[in-house]
Structures are given as C-alpha cells and as structure tokens.
PDB file of C-alpha atoms and ligand atoms in Angstrom:
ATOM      1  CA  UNK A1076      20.052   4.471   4.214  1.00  0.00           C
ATOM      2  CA  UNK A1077      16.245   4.145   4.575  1.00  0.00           C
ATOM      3  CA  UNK A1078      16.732   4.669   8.246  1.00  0.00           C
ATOM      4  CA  UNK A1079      14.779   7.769   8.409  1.00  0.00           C
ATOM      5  CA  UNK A1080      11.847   6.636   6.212  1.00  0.00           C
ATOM      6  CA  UNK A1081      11.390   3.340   8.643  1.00  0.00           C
ATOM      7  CA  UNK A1082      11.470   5.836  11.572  1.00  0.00           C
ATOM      8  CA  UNK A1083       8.356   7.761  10.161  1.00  0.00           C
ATOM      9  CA  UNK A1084       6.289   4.056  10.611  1.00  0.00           C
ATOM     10  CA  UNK A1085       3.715   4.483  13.278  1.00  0.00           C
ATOM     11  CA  UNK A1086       5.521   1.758  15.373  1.00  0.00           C
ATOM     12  CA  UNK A1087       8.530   4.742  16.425  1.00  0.00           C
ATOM     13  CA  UNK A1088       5.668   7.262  16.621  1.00  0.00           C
ATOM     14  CA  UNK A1089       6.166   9.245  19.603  1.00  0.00           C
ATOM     15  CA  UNK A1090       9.636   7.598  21.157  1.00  0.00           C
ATOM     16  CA  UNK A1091      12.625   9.351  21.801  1.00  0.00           C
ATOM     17  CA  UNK A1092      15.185   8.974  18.802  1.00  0.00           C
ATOM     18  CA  UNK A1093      17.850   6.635  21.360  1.00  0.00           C
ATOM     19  CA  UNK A1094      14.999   3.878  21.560  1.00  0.00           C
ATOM     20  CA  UNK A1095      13.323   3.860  18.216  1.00  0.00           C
ATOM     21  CA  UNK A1096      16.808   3.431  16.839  1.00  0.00           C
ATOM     22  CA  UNK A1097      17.440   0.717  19.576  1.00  0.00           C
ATOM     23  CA  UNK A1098      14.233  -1.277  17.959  1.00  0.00           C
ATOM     24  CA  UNK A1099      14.958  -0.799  14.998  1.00  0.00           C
ATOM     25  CA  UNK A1100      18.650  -1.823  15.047  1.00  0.00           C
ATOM     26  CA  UNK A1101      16.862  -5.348  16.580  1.00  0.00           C
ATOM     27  CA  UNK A1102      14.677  -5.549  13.608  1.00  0.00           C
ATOM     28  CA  UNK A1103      16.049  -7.726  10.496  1.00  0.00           C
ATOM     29  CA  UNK A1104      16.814  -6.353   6.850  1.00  0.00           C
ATOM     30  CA  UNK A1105      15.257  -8.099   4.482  1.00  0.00           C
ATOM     31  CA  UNK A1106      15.879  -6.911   0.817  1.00  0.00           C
ATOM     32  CA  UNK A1107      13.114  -8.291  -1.227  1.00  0.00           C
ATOM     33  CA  UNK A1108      13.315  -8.155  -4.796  1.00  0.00           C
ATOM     34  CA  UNK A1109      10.833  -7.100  -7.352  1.00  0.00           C
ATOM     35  CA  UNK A1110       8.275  -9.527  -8.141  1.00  0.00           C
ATOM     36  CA  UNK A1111       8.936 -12.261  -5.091  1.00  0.00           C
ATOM     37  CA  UNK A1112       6.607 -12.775  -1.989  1.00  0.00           C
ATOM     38  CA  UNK A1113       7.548 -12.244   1.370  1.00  0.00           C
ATOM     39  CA  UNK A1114       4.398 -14.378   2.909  1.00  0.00           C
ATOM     40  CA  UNK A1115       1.862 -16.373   0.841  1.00  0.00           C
ATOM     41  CA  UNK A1116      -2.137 -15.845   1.717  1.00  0.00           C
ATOM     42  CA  UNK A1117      -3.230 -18.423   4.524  1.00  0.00           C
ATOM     43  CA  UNK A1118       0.182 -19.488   5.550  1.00  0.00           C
ATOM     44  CA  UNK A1119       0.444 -18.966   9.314  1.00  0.00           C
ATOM     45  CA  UNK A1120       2.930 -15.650  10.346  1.00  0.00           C
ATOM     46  CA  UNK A1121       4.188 -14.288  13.630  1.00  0.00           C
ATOM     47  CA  UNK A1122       5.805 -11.214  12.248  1.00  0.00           C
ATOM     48  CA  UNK A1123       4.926  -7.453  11.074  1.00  0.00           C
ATOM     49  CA  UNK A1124       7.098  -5.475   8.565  1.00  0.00           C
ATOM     50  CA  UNK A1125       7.766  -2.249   8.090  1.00  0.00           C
ATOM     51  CA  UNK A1126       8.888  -0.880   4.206  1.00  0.00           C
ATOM     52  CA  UNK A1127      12.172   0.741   4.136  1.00  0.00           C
ATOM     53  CA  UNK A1128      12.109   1.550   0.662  1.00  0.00           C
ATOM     54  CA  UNK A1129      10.262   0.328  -2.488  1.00  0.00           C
ATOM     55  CA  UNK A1130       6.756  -0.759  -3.012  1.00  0.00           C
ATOM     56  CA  UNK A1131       4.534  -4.446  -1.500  1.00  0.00           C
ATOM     57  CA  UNK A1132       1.177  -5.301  -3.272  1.00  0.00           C
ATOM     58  CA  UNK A1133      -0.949  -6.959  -0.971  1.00  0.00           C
ATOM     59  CA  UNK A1134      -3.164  -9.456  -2.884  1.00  0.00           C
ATOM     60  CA  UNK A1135      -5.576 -12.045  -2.673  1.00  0.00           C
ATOM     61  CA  UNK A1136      -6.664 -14.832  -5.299  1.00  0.00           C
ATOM     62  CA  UNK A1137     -10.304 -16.737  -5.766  1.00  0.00           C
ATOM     63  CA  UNK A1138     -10.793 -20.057  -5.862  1.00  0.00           C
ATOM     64  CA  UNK A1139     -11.168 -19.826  -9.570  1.00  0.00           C
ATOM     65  CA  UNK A1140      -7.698 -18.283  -9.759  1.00  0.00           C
ATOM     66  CA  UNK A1141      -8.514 -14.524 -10.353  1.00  0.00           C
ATOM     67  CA  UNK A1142      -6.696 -11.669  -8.325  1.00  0.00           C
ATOM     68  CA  UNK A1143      -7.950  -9.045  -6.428  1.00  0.00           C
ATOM     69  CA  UNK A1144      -5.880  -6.374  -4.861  1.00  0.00           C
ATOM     70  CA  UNK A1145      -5.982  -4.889  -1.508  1.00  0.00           C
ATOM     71  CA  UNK A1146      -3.365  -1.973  -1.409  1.00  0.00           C
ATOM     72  CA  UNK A1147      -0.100  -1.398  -2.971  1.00  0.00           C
ATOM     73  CA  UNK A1148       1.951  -0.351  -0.026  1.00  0.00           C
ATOM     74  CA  UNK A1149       5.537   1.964   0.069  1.00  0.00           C
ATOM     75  CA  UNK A1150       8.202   3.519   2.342  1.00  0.00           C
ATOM     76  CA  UNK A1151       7.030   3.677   6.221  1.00  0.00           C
ATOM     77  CA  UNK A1152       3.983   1.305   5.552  1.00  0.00           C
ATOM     78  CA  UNK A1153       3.715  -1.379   7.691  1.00  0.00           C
ATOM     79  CA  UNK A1154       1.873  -4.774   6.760  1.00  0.00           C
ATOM     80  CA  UNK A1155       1.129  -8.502   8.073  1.00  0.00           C
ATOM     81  CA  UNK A1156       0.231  -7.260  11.852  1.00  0.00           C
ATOM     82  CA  UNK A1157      -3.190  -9.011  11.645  1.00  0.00           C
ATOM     83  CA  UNK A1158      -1.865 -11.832  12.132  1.00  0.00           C
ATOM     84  CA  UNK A1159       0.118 -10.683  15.085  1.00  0.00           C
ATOM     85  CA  UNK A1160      -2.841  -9.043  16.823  1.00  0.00           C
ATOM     86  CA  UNK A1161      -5.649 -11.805  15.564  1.00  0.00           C
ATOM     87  CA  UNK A1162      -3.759 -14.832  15.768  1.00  0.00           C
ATOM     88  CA  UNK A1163      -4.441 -16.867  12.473  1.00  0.00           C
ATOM     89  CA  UNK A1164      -3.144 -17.193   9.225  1.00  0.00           C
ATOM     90  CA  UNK A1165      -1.711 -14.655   6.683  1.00  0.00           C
ATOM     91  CA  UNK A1166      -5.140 -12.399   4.881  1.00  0.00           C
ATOM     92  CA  UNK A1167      -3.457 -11.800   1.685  1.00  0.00           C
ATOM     93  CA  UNK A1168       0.123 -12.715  -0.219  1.00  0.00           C
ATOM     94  CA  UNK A1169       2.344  -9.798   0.291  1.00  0.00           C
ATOM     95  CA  UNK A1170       4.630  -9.074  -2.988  1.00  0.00           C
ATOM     96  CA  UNK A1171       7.431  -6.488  -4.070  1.00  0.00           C
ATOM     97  CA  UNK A1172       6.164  -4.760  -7.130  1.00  0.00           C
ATOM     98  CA  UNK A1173       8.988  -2.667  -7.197  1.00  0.00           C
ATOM     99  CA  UNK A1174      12.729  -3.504  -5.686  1.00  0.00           C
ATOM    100  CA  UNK A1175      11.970  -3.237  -1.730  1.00  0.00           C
ATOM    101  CA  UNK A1176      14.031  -3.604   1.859  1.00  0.00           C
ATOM    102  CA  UNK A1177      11.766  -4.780   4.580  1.00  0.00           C
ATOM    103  CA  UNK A1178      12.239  -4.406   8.542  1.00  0.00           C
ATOM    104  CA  UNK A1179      11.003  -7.308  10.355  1.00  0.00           C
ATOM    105  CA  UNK A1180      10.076  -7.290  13.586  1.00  0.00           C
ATOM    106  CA  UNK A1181       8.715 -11.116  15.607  1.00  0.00           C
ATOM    107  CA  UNK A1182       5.353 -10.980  17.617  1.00  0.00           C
ATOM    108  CA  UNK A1183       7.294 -11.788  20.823  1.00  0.00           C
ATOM    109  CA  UNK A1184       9.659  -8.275  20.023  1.00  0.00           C
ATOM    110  CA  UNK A1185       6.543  -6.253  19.691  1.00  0.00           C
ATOM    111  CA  UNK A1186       5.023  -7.307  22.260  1.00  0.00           C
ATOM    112  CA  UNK A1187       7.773  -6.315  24.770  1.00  0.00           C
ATOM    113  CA  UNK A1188       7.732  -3.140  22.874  1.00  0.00           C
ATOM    114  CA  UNK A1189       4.562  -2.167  23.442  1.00  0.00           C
ATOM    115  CA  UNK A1190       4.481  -3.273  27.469  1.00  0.00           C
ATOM    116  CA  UNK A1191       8.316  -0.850  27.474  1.00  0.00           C
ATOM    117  CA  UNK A1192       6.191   2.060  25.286  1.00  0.00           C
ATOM    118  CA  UNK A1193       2.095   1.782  25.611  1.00  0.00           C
ATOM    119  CA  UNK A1194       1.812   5.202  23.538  1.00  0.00           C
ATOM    120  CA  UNK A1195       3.117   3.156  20.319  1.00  0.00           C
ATOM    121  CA  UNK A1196      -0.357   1.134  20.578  1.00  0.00           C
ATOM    122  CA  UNK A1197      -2.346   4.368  20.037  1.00  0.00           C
ATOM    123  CA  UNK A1198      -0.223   4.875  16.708  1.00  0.00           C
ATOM    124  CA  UNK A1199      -0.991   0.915  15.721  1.00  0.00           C
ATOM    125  CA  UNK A1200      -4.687   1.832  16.701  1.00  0.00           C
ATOM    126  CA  UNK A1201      -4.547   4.894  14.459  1.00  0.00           C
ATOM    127  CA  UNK A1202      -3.339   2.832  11.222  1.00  0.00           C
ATOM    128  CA  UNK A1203      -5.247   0.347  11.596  1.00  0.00           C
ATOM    129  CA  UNK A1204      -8.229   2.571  11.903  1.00  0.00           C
ATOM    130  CA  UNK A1205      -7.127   4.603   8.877  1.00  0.00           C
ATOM    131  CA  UNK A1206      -6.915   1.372   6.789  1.00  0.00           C
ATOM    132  CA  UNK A1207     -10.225  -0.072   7.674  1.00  0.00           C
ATOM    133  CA  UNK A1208     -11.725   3.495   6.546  1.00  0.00           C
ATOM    134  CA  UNK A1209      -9.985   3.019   3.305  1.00  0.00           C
ATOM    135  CA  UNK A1210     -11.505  -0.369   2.840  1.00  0.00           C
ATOM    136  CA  UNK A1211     -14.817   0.653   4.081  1.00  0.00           C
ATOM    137  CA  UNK A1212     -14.428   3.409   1.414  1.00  0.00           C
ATOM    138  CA  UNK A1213     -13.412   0.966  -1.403  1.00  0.00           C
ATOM    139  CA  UNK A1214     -15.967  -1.540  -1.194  1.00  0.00           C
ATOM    140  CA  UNK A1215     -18.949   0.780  -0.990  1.00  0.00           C
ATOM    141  CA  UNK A1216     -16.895   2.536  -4.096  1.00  0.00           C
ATOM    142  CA  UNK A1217     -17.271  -1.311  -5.491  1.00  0.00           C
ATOM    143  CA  UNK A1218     -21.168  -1.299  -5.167  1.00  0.00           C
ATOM    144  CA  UNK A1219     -21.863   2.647  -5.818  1.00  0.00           C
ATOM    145  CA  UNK A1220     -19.278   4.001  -8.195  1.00  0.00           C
ATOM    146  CA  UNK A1221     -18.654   3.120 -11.742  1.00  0.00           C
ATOM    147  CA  UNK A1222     -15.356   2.327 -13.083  1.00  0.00           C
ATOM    148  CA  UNK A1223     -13.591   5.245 -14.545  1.00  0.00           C
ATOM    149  CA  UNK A1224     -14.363   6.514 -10.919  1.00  0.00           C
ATOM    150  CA  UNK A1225     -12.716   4.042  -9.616  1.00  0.00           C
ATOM    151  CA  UNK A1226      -9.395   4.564 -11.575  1.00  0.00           C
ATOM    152  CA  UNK A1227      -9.534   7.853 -11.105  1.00  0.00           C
ATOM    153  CA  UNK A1228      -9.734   7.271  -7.641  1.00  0.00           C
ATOM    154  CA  UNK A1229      -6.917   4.518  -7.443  1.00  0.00           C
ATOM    155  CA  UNK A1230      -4.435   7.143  -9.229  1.00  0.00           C
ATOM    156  CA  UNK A1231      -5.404   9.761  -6.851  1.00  0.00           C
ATOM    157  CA  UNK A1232      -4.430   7.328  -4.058  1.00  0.00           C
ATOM    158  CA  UNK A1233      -1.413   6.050  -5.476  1.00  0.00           C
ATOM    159  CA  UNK A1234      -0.193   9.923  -6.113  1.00  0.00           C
ATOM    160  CA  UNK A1235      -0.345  10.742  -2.516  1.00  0.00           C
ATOM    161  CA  UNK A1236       1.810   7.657  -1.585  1.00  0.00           C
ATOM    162  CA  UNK A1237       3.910   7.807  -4.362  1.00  0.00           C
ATOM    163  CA  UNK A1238       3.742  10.965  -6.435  1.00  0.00           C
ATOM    164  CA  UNK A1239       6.042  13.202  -7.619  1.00  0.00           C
ATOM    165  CA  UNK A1240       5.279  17.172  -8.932  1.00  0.00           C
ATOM    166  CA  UNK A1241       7.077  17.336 -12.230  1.00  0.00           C
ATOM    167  CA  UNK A1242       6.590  20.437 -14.473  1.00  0.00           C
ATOM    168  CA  UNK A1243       3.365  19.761 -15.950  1.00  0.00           C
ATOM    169  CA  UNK A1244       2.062  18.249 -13.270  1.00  0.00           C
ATOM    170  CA  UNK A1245       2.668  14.982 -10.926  1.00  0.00           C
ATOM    171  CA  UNK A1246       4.218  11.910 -11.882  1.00  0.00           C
ATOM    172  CA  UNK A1247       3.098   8.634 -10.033  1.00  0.00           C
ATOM    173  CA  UNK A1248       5.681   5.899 -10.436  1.00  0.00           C
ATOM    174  CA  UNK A1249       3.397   3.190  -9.637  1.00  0.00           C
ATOM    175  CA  UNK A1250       5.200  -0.232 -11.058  1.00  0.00           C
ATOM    176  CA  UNK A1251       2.064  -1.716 -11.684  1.00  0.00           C
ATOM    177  CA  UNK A1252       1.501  -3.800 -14.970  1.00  0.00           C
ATOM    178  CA  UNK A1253      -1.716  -2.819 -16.460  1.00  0.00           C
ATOM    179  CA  UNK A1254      -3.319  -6.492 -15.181  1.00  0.00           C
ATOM    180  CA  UNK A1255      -2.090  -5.417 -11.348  1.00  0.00           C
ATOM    181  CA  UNK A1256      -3.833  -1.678 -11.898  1.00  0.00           C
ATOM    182  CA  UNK A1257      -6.927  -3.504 -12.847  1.00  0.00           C
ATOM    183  CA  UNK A1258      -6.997  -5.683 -10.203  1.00  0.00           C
ATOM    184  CA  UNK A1259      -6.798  -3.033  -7.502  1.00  0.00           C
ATOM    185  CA  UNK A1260      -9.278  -1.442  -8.745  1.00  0.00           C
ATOM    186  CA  UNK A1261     -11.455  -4.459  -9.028  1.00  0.00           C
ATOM    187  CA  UNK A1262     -12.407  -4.720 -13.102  1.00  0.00           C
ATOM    188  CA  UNK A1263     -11.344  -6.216 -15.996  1.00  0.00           C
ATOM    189  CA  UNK A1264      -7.445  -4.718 -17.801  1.00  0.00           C
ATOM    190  CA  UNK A1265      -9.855  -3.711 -20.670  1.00  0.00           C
ATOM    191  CA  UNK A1266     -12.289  -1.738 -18.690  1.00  0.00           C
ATOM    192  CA  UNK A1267      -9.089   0.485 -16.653  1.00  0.00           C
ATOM    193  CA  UNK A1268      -7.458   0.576 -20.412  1.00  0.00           C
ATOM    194  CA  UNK A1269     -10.582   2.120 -22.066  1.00  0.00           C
ATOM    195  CA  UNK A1270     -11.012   5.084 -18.567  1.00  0.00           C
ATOM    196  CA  UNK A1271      -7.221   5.853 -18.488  1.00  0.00           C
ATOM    197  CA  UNK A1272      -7.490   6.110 -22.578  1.00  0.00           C
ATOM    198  CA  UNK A1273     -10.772   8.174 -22.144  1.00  0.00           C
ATOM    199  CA  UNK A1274      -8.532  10.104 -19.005  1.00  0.00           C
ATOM    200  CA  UNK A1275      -5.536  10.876 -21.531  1.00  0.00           C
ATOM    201  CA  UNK A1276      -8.246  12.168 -24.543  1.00  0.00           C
ATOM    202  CA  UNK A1277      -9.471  14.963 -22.321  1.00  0.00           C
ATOM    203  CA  UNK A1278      -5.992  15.684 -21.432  1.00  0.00           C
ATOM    204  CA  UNK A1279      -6.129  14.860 -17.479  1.00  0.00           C
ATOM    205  CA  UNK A1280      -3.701  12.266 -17.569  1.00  0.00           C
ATOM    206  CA  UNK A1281      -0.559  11.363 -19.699  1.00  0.00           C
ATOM    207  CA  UNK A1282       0.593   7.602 -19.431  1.00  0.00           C
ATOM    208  CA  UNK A1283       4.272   6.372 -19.598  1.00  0.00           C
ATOM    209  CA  UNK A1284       4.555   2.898 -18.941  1.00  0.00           C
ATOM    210  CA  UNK A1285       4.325   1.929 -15.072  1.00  0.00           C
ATOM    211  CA  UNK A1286       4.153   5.713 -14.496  1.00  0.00           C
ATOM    212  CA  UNK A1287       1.099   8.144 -14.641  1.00  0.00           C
ATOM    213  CA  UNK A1288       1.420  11.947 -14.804  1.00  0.00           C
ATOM    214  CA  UNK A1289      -1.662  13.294 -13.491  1.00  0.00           C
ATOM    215  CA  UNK A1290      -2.020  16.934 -15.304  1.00  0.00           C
ATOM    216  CA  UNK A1291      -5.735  17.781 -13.650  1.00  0.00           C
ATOM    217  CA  UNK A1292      -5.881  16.687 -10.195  1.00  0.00           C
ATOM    218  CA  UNK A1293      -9.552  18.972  -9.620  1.00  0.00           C
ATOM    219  CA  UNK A1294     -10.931  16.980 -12.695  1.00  0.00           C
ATOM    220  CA  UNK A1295      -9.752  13.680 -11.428  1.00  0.00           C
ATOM    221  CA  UNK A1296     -10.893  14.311  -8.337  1.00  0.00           C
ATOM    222  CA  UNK A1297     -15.028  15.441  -9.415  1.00  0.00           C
ATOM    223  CA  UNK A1298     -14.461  12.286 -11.329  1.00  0.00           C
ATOM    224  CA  UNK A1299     -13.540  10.150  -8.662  1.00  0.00           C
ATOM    225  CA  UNK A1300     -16.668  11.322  -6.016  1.00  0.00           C
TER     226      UNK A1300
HETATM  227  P1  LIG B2741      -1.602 -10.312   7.632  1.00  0.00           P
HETATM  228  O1  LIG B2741      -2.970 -10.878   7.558  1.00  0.00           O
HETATM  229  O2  LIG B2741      -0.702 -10.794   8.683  1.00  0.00           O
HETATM  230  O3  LIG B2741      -0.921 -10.526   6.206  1.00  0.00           O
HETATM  231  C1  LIG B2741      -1.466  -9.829   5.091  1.00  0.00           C
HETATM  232  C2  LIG B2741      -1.443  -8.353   5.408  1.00  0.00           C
HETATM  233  O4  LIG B2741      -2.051  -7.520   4.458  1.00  0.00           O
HETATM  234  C3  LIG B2741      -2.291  -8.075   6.654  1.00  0.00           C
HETATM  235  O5  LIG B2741      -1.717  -8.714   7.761  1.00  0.00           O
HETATM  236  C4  LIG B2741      -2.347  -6.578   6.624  1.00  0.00           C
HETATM  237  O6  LIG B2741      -1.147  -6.026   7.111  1.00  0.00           O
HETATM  238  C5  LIG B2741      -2.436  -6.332   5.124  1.00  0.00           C
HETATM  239  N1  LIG B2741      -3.833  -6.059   4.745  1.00  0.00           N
HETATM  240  C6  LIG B2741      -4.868  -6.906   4.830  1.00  0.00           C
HETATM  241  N2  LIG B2741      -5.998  -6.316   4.406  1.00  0.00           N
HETATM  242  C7  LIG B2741      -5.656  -5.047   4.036  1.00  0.00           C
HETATM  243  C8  LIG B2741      -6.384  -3.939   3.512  1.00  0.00           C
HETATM  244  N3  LIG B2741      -7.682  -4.013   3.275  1.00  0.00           N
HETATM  245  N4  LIG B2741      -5.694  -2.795   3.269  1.00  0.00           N
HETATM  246  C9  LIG B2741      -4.379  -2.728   3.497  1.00  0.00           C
HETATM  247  N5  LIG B2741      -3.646  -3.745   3.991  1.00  0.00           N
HETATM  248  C10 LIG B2741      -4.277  -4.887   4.258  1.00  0.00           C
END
C-alpha cells in the first residue's frame, strides 16, 4: 500500500493521522501506466496529484517539436497545482516514465482543505518555494555551466529522489531512455552520451541501462559546481 509514502506529501504535513487519512481516503486512485499522460501541456486542469508510487516526467515541447524536460518526479511529489492556484491551463504534459499510482485531489476539495487546516498552505508555500529554487538553479546552470556539469548534476539530483546505496556505491533507477536524460538536462543524446562515457572512463559512474550507479559522489559533485 503506498499509503504511507502519499502521507509524507506536503499536503498531510502537519495534520493529525485521523484527518490526513480522511483526505486522502476522498482522493481518487489513479494507476497510470508507464509511458501514458495523465494531462497534456495547455489543456485546462482543476486538479493536483500526489505520486503514490512510481515516477511522472514533466515535459514541455517547442513549436518545432523538440522536448525539454522540467523534472522527473517520484513517491510523495506532488504536481499540476499551478493550475489550481493560477487559474489557466496545464504548464507542461505530465507522463509516467516508470509504472505509477496517482492520488487526485479536485480544486474545490483543496480548497475546503485548506480553509478546515490553514497550516497545510505553509507546506504548499514551502514546495513551491523549493521548486522555483531548483529552476532558478537550472536555468542559470543552462547559461553558466557546461554540459558534463550538467549531467553530473542531473544524476546527483535524480540519486537523492531515487537512489539506492548498493555495495559499491548507489544505484539510481532512473527509467529514463537516453533521449529523456538528455532532454532534462537540456542538450543533445550525443552530448549526455559522450559526459556519462567520459564519467564511466574515470571510473565515477558505471551505467546499466535505465539505471546509474554512482561510485564517486565527491567527484561528481566538484564536477557538477
Ligand atoms: P500544472 O501547470 O497544473 O501542470 C504541469 C505541472 O508541472 C505544474 O502544474 C507543476 O506541478 C509542474 N511543474 C511545472 N513547472 C515545473 C518545474 N519547473 N519543476 C517542477 N515541476 C514543475
């Protein structure tokens, strides 16, 4: 049951157990499998979700037809609130990359929710801040960093969401094709191929398909400043 994980969302933040189980027992399941989209980019949406379990890519496209990723979101993320709290349509298609269960919850829901509980709105606040610091941090990372620091940067962020220690070091199952890594990190699949091939030859990283293990986090790290 992913009960506990959806609990850990900042929308249950500081409520007693009896009522954050209460909301979420009003919220609807929606298993969502790998590779279909929840909400398409400019449609108009009226409801936030939280992830139960799995992982939601959050992408945009160019006129031209090119991708761009914003975030690849997992378990107790939440996503599609903008639209809630700036009424207008949807910022980006939201995807499963991996197998995922959603928890939806309608504007009109959350709403009441946060008139019955005002404290959940500092939480809200809180993530949304966080996020906009992350983008803030990846677009000047566009202009001032080069690209291996960007991947090195992207696997770093990837491992604290969804990394795993393993004996030689920590394994980041992050179900991304090589063409989805790229685009979060903003450069062409030949470009991430050539840094993570460069990352493996000096023996920071080992690859294994839509998995990563990084073996030198401090290296990775200087890399990615
Ligand atoms: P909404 O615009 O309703 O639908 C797309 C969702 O993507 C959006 O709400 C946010 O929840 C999420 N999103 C948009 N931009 C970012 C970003 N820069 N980082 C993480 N998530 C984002």
């Amino acid at each position: 049951m992913d009960d506990d994980v959806v609990l850990a969302a900042p929308l249950f933040a500081a409520i007693d157990t009896e009522a954050a189980h209460a909301l979420l027992g009003s919220m609807k399941r929606v298993p969502l499998p790998r590779g279909r989209a929840i909400f398409g980019e400019g449609e108009p949406g009226d409801r936030l979700y939280v992830i139960g379990s799995g992982k939601v890519k959050l992408g945009r496209r160019s006129i031209d037809g090119r991708e761009n990723l914003l975030a690849v979101l997992g378990p107790a993320e939440m996503f599609g609130e903008l639209s809630l709290f700036d009424p207008g349509p949807r910022t980006a298609t939201a995807s499963a990359v991996s197998d995922a269960v959603l928890y939806e919850l309608g504007h009109a829901d959350l709403i009441a929710w946060l008139e019955e509980h005002p404290a959940v709105a500092k939480h809200l606040l809180e993530a949304l801040a966080r996020r906009l610091r992350r983008t803030n941090e990846a677009l000047a990372d566009l202009v001032f960093s080069d690209v291996p620091g960007r991947v090195a940067k992207a696997l770093l962020d990837l491992s604290r969401r969804f990394g795993e220690p393993i004996e030689d070091g920590l394994r980041v199952a992050h179900d991304l094709t090589q063409e989805e890594l790229a685009q979060l990190v903003g450069a062409s699949r030949e470009t991430v191929n050539k840094a993570l091939a460069d990352f493996a030859g000096r023996g920071w990283v080992r690859r294994e398909g839509r998995a990563i293990v990084l073996l030198d986090v401090a290296r990775l790290e200087r890399r990615a400043r």
